[in-house]
Short mmCIF file of C-alpha atoms in Angstrom, two decimals:
data_model
loop_
_atom_site.label_atom_id
_atom_site.label_comp_id
_atom_site.label_asym_id
_atom_site.label_seq_id
_atom_site.Cartn_x
_atom_site.Cartn_y
_atom_site.Cartn_z
CA MET A 25 25.51 49.05 28.51
CA SER A 26 27.78 49.42 25.50
CA PRO A 27 26.47 48.55 22.03
CA GLU A 28 29.03 45.74 21.70
CA ARG A 29 27.94 44.19 25.02
CA GLU A 30 24.28 44.41 24.07
CA LYS A 31 25.01 42.80 20.70
CA ASP A 32 26.85 39.92 22.38
CA LYS A 33 23.94 39.27 24.75
CA LYS A 34 21.46 39.16 21.86
CA LEU A 35 23.67 36.71 19.99
CA GLU A 36 23.99 34.52 23.10
CA LYS A 37 20.21 34.45 23.59
CA SER A 38 19.69 33.56 19.94
CA VAL A 39 22.12 30.63 20.17
CA ASN A 40 20.51 29.38 23.39
CA ARG A 41 17.05 29.44 21.80
CA MET A 42 18.32 27.51 18.79
CA LEU A 43 19.95 24.82 20.96
CA LEU A 44 16.83 24.51 23.10
CA SER A 45 14.61 24.03 20.05
CA LEU A 46 16.87 21.31 18.66
CA SER A 47 16.83 19.41 21.96
CA LYS A 48 13.03 19.18 22.09
CA PRO A 49 11.36 16.07 20.62
CA ILE A 50 8.47 18.15 19.27
CA ILE A 51 8.64 21.65 17.89
CA ASN A 52 5.86 23.99 16.85
CA ASN A 53 5.58 25.12 13.28
CA PRO A 54 7.00 28.65 13.40
CA SER A 55 4.79 29.75 10.52
CA GLN A 56 1.62 29.09 12.53
CA VAL A 57 1.02 30.29 16.07
CA PRO A 58 -1.89 28.59 17.86
CA SER A 59 -4.56 31.00 18.99
CA SER A 60 -5.42 29.04 22.12
CA PRO A 61 -3.79 26.21 24.13
CA LYS A 62 -7.09 24.34 23.92
CA ASP A 63 -7.37 24.66 20.15
CA PRO A 64 -8.09 21.10 18.82
CA THR A 65 -6.11 21.84 15.66
CA ASN A 66 -2.88 22.33 17.59
CA CYS A 67 -1.84 18.71 16.99
CA LEU A 68 -1.95 19.38 13.25
CA LYS A 69 0.51 22.24 13.70
CA LEU A 70 3.15 20.19 15.48
CA ILE A 71 6.26 19.09 13.63
CA LEU A 72 8.46 16.29 14.95
CA ASP A 73 12.19 16.75 15.32
CA PRO A 74 13.89 13.96 13.26
CA GLY A 75 16.60 13.69 15.92
CA GLY A 76 14.25 13.69 18.91
CA TYR A 77 14.04 10.71 21.25
CA ILE A 78 10.31 10.21 20.56
CA LEU A 79 10.88 9.67 16.85
CA LEU A 80 13.90 7.44 17.42
CA ALA A 81 11.88 5.22 19.75
CA TRP A 82 9.02 5.10 17.27
CA ASN A 83 11.33 4.07 14.42
CA ARG A 84 12.51 1.07 16.43
CA ALA A 85 8.92 0.03 17.14
CA PHE A 86 7.96 0.50 13.49
CA LEU A 87 10.82 -1.67 12.27
CA MET A 88 9.61 -4.45 14.57
CA SER A 89 6.06 -4.10 13.22
CA CYS A 90 7.40 -4.35 9.65
CA PHE A 91 9.09 -7.63 10.49
CA ILE A 92 5.86 -8.93 12.04
CA ALA A 93 3.91 -7.90 8.93
CA LEU A 94 6.35 -9.78 6.69
CA CYS A 95 5.53 -12.92 8.64
CA ILE A 96 1.76 -12.37 8.87
CA ASP A 97 0.72 -11.41 5.33
CA PRO A 98 1.67 -14.64 3.54
CA LEU A 99 -0.14 -16.75 6.14
CA PHE A 100 -3.50 -15.76 4.63
CA PHE A 101 -2.66 -17.95 1.64
CA PHE A 102 -2.35 -20.96 3.94
CA LEU A 103 -5.94 -20.85 5.20
CA PRO A 104 -7.23 -23.64 2.92
CA PHE A 105 -5.80 -27.10 3.57
CA VAL A 106 -6.51 -30.76 2.92
CA ASP A 107 -7.95 -32.42 6.01
CA ASN A 108 -7.03 -36.10 6.35
CA THR A 109 -8.75 -36.72 9.67
CA TYR A 110 -11.97 -37.86 7.98
CA PRO A 111 -12.60 -41.24 6.34
CA TYR A 112 -11.58 -39.55 3.07
CA LEU A 113 -9.71 -36.38 2.08
CA CYS A 114 -11.51 -33.04 1.90
CA ILE A 115 -10.74 -29.31 1.73
CA ARG A 116 -11.21 -27.11 4.80
CA THR A 117 -10.54 -23.48 5.73
CA ASP A 118 -8.76 -22.82 9.01
CA GLN A 119 -11.24 -20.44 10.65
CA HIS A 120 -9.25 -20.05 13.88
CA LEU A 121 -6.12 -19.02 11.98
CA ALA A 122 -8.19 -16.64 9.85
CA CYS A 123 -9.50 -14.81 12.94
CA VAL A 124 -6.07 -14.55 14.54
CA LEU A 125 -4.44 -13.27 11.35
CA THR A 126 -7.20 -10.72 10.75
CA ILE A 127 -6.79 -9.25 14.23
CA LEU A 128 -2.99 -9.12 13.94
CA ARG A 129 -3.16 -7.62 10.44
CA CYS A 130 -5.54 -4.88 11.65
CA MET A 131 -3.13 -4.01 14.44
CA VAL A 132 -0.20 -3.81 12.02
CA ASP A 133 -2.27 -1.69 9.63
CA MET A 134 -2.84 0.79 12.43
CA VAL A 135 0.92 1.01 12.97
CA TYR A 136 1.46 1.70 9.27
CA LEU A 137 -1.22 4.39 9.33
CA ILE A 138 0.34 6.06 12.35
CA ASN A 139 3.75 5.93 10.68
CA ILE A 140 2.42 7.67 7.57
CA ILE A 141 0.89 10.41 9.74
CA ILE A 142 4.19 10.82 11.57
CA LYS A 143 6.10 11.10 8.29
CA PHE A 144 3.78 13.90 7.24
CA HIS A 145 4.73 15.77 10.44
CA THR A 146 8.46 15.13 10.58
CA ALA A 147 10.87 17.96 9.80
CA TYR A 148 13.91 17.40 7.60
CA VAL A 149 17.28 19.05 7.02
CA ASP A 150 17.50 21.14 3.88
CA PRO A 151 20.06 19.35 1.64
CA ILE A 152 21.26 22.66 0.21
CA SER A 153 22.19 24.05 3.61
CA GLU A 154 23.61 20.78 4.97
CA VAL A 155 27.24 20.96 6.04
CA LEU A 156 28.94 18.11 7.94
CA GLY A 157 25.58 16.50 8.67
CA LYS A 158 23.98 19.70 9.99
CA GLY A 159 21.86 22.32 8.28
CA GLU A 160 18.61 24.25 8.29
CA LEU A 161 15.66 22.29 9.69
CA ILE A 162 12.64 22.60 7.38
CA THR A 163 9.38 22.75 9.35
CA ASP A 164 6.96 24.02 6.69
CA PRO A 165 4.14 21.39 6.52
CA ARG A 166 3.66 21.87 2.77
CA LEU A 167 7.31 21.29 2.01
CA ILE A 168 7.38 18.25 4.29
CA VAL A 169 4.33 16.67 2.62
CA ASN A 170 5.64 17.32 -0.90
CA ARG A 171 9.06 15.89 -0.09
CA TYR A 172 7.62 12.75 1.54
CA LEU A 173 5.26 12.07 -1.38
CA ARG A 174 8.10 12.51 -3.87
CA LYS A 175 10.88 10.61 -2.12
CA GLY A 176 9.74 8.54 0.85
CA PHE A 177 6.17 7.36 0.40
CA LEU A 178 6.73 4.93 -2.48
CA ILE A 179 9.86 3.52 -0.85
CA ASP A 180 7.95 2.85 2.37
CA LEU A 181 5.18 1.15 0.41
CA LEU A 182 7.50 -1.10 -1.60
CA GLY A 183 9.62 -1.88 1.44
CA ALA A 184 6.59 -3.25 3.26
CA LEU A 185 5.72 -5.76 0.52
CA PRO A 186 6.87 -9.30 1.43
CA PHE A 187 7.87 -10.46 -2.06
CA PRO A 188 9.59 -13.80 -1.27
CA GLN A 189 6.98 -14.78 1.33
CA VAL A 190 4.05 -13.93 -0.97
CA VAL A 191 5.58 -15.76 -3.93
CA GLY A 192 6.00 -18.88 -1.81
CA ALA A 193 2.52 -18.57 -0.30
CA VAL A 194 0.96 -18.21 -3.76
CA TYR A 195 2.82 -21.37 -4.74
CA TYR A 196 1.10 -23.22 -1.89
CA LEU A 197 -2.30 -21.80 -2.84
CA LEU A 198 -1.84 -22.87 -6.47
CA ALA A 199 -0.76 -26.32 -5.31
CA MET A 200 -4.04 -26.55 -3.39
CA GLU A 201 -5.89 -25.47 -6.51
CA ARG A 202 -4.06 -28.07 -8.59
CA GLN A 203 -5.01 -30.84 -6.17
CA ALA A 204 -8.67 -29.74 -6.21
CA THR A 205 -8.62 -29.58 -10.02
CA CYS A 206 -7.43 -33.17 -10.17
CA TRP A 207 -10.21 -34.29 -7.84
CA GLN A 208 -12.83 -32.47 -9.88
CA SER A 209 -11.58 -33.84 -13.22
CA GLN A 210 -11.48 -37.40 -11.88
CA CYS A 211 -14.94 -36.96 -10.40
CA LEU A 212 -16.29 -35.97 -13.81
CA ALA A 213 -14.43 -38.90 -15.37
CA ASP A 214 -16.20 -41.26 -12.95
CA VAL A 215 -19.57 -39.89 -14.06
CA ALA A 216 -18.62 -40.18 -17.73
CA SER A 217 -17.60 -43.82 -17.27
CA GLN A 218 -20.80 -44.47 -15.27
CA ASN A 219 -18.80 -45.82 -12.34
CA ASN A 220 -20.32 -43.22 -10.07
CA GLN A 221 -23.54 -41.39 -10.91
CA THR A 222 -23.69 -39.23 -7.75
CA CYS A 223 -20.48 -37.19 -8.03
CA ASN A 224 -20.88 -33.77 -6.49
CA PHE A 225 -18.05 -31.25 -6.02
CA GLN A 226 -19.53 -30.35 -2.64
CA TYR A 227 -18.45 -33.78 -1.37
CA LEU A 228 -14.88 -32.50 -1.52
CA GLU A 229 -15.63 -29.90 1.18
CA CYS A 230 -15.23 -31.05 4.77
CA ARG A 231 -18.50 -29.48 5.86
CA ASN A 232 -20.38 -32.02 3.75
CA THR A 233 -18.55 -35.16 4.84
CA GLY A 234 -21.18 -36.07 7.41
CA SER A 235 -23.92 -36.87 4.90
CA GLN A 236 -24.66 -40.46 3.96
CA ASP A 237 -24.48 -39.64 0.24
CA SER A 238 -20.93 -38.26 0.55
CA GLN A 239 -19.79 -41.30 2.49
CA ASN A 240 -21.28 -43.65 -0.09
CA TRP A 241 -19.55 -41.70 -2.83
CA ALA A 242 -16.19 -41.78 -1.01
CA ASN A 243 -16.43 -45.57 -0.59
CA ASN A 244 -17.01 -46.15 -4.31
CA THR A 245 -14.99 -43.43 -6.03
CA SER A 246 -11.47 -43.73 -7.43
CA VAL A 247 -10.90 -39.96 -7.29
CA PHE A 248 -8.45 -39.98 -4.39
CA ALA A 249 -6.45 -42.95 -5.67
CA ASN A 250 -6.10 -41.40 -9.13
CA CYS A 251 -5.05 -38.02 -7.66
CA ASN A 252 -2.44 -39.25 -5.19
CA ALA A 253 0.74 -37.48 -6.31
CA ALA A 254 2.87 -40.06 -4.49
CA THR A 255 1.54 -42.82 -6.74
CA LYS A 256 3.60 -43.48 -9.86
CA GLY A 257 1.91 -43.71 -13.20
CA ILE A 258 -1.11 -41.49 -12.57
CA SER A 259 -2.38 -39.70 -15.66
CA PHE A 260 -2.95 -36.24 -14.18
CA ASN A 261 -0.16 -33.69 -14.70
CA PHE A 262 0.62 -31.75 -11.50
CA GLY A 263 3.37 -29.70 -13.18
CA ILE A 264 5.67 -27.72 -10.88
CA PHE A 265 3.54 -28.69 -7.88
CA LEU A 266 4.30 -32.41 -8.14
CA ILE A 267 7.17 -32.44 -5.61
CA ALA A 268 5.22 -30.35 -3.10
CA LEU A 269 2.18 -32.63 -3.33
CA GLN A 270 4.35 -35.73 -3.09
CA TYR A 271 5.86 -34.25 0.05
CA GLY A 272 2.35 -33.81 1.47
CA LEU A 273 2.48 -30.02 1.58
CA THR A 274 -1.30 -29.63 1.68
CA THR A 275 -1.75 -31.87 4.72
CA THR A 276 1.32 -31.10 6.84
CA SER A 277 1.62 -28.62 9.73
CA LEU A 278 1.45 -24.86 9.21
CA SER A 279 5.13 -24.36 10.08
CA GLU A 280 6.24 -26.92 7.47
CA LYS A 281 3.95 -25.36 4.86
CA TYR A 282 5.30 -21.91 5.59
CA PHE A 283 9.00 -22.70 5.56
CA TYR A 284 8.79 -25.00 2.54
CA SER A 285 6.91 -22.35 0.57
CA LEU A 286 9.29 -19.64 1.79
CA TRP A 287 12.24 -21.73 0.62
CA TRP A 288 10.57 -22.23 -2.77
CA GLY A 289 9.91 -18.48 -3.05
CA PHE A 290 13.58 -17.63 -2.44
CA GLN A 291 14.59 -20.27 -4.97
CA GLU A 292 12.47 -18.60 -7.64
CA LEU A 293 13.85 -15.12 -6.87
CA ARG A 294 17.47 -16.12 -7.37
#
């Protein structure tokens, strides 16, 4: 075989190997050759092809999980609420919602963890060698980790934070706190005026509404009448939470709480 023919065959084999490696969803790190197929550390030596179908499918699933997380995280602020099903108002924590949100949040956290691991094992195109969208694929694990920590990690972290939803949810939580503060201040005022000698902040919690003492207190106190935001002329200052409390934000359904607070959060970010 002539030297020219042999050279052409070598070039053809080299091109075929390159095309085959680019078509695979997972490629081995060329700098490390596994000593045995059963070596448990082999998975740490695998680098994902950024254009492979596995990574593309994962990115779609991760985007969906990000959207779910944006909806879940703020809901933790809505766990306390004012229960109006008793003879008088009291504060309760939604235990069922807390369990559901905790399970969902743990599942989403696992997705985020997996995504971080994947990013640490995803090759990238060297910007210096890139021409018309193509270039040298960097598969060195150290270079990949350094690049992700410098350019991608912080962006992923900030992109996952639900700023408008959290701002609105904190608004709801502070509105709850403002309502409870009014009750407590009026309760102390009752004691000071000797209209009610048995005021106890625990009476404001729904778990204590079954006692005879709490029922006697509720029948004689003016706490709830003096802290009704819908009543004109009350002395307590609810501040920026007045409209929300007049609307009944603390006693309405979860969906109304969420969307009202979300709307308020977007209003404040304008």
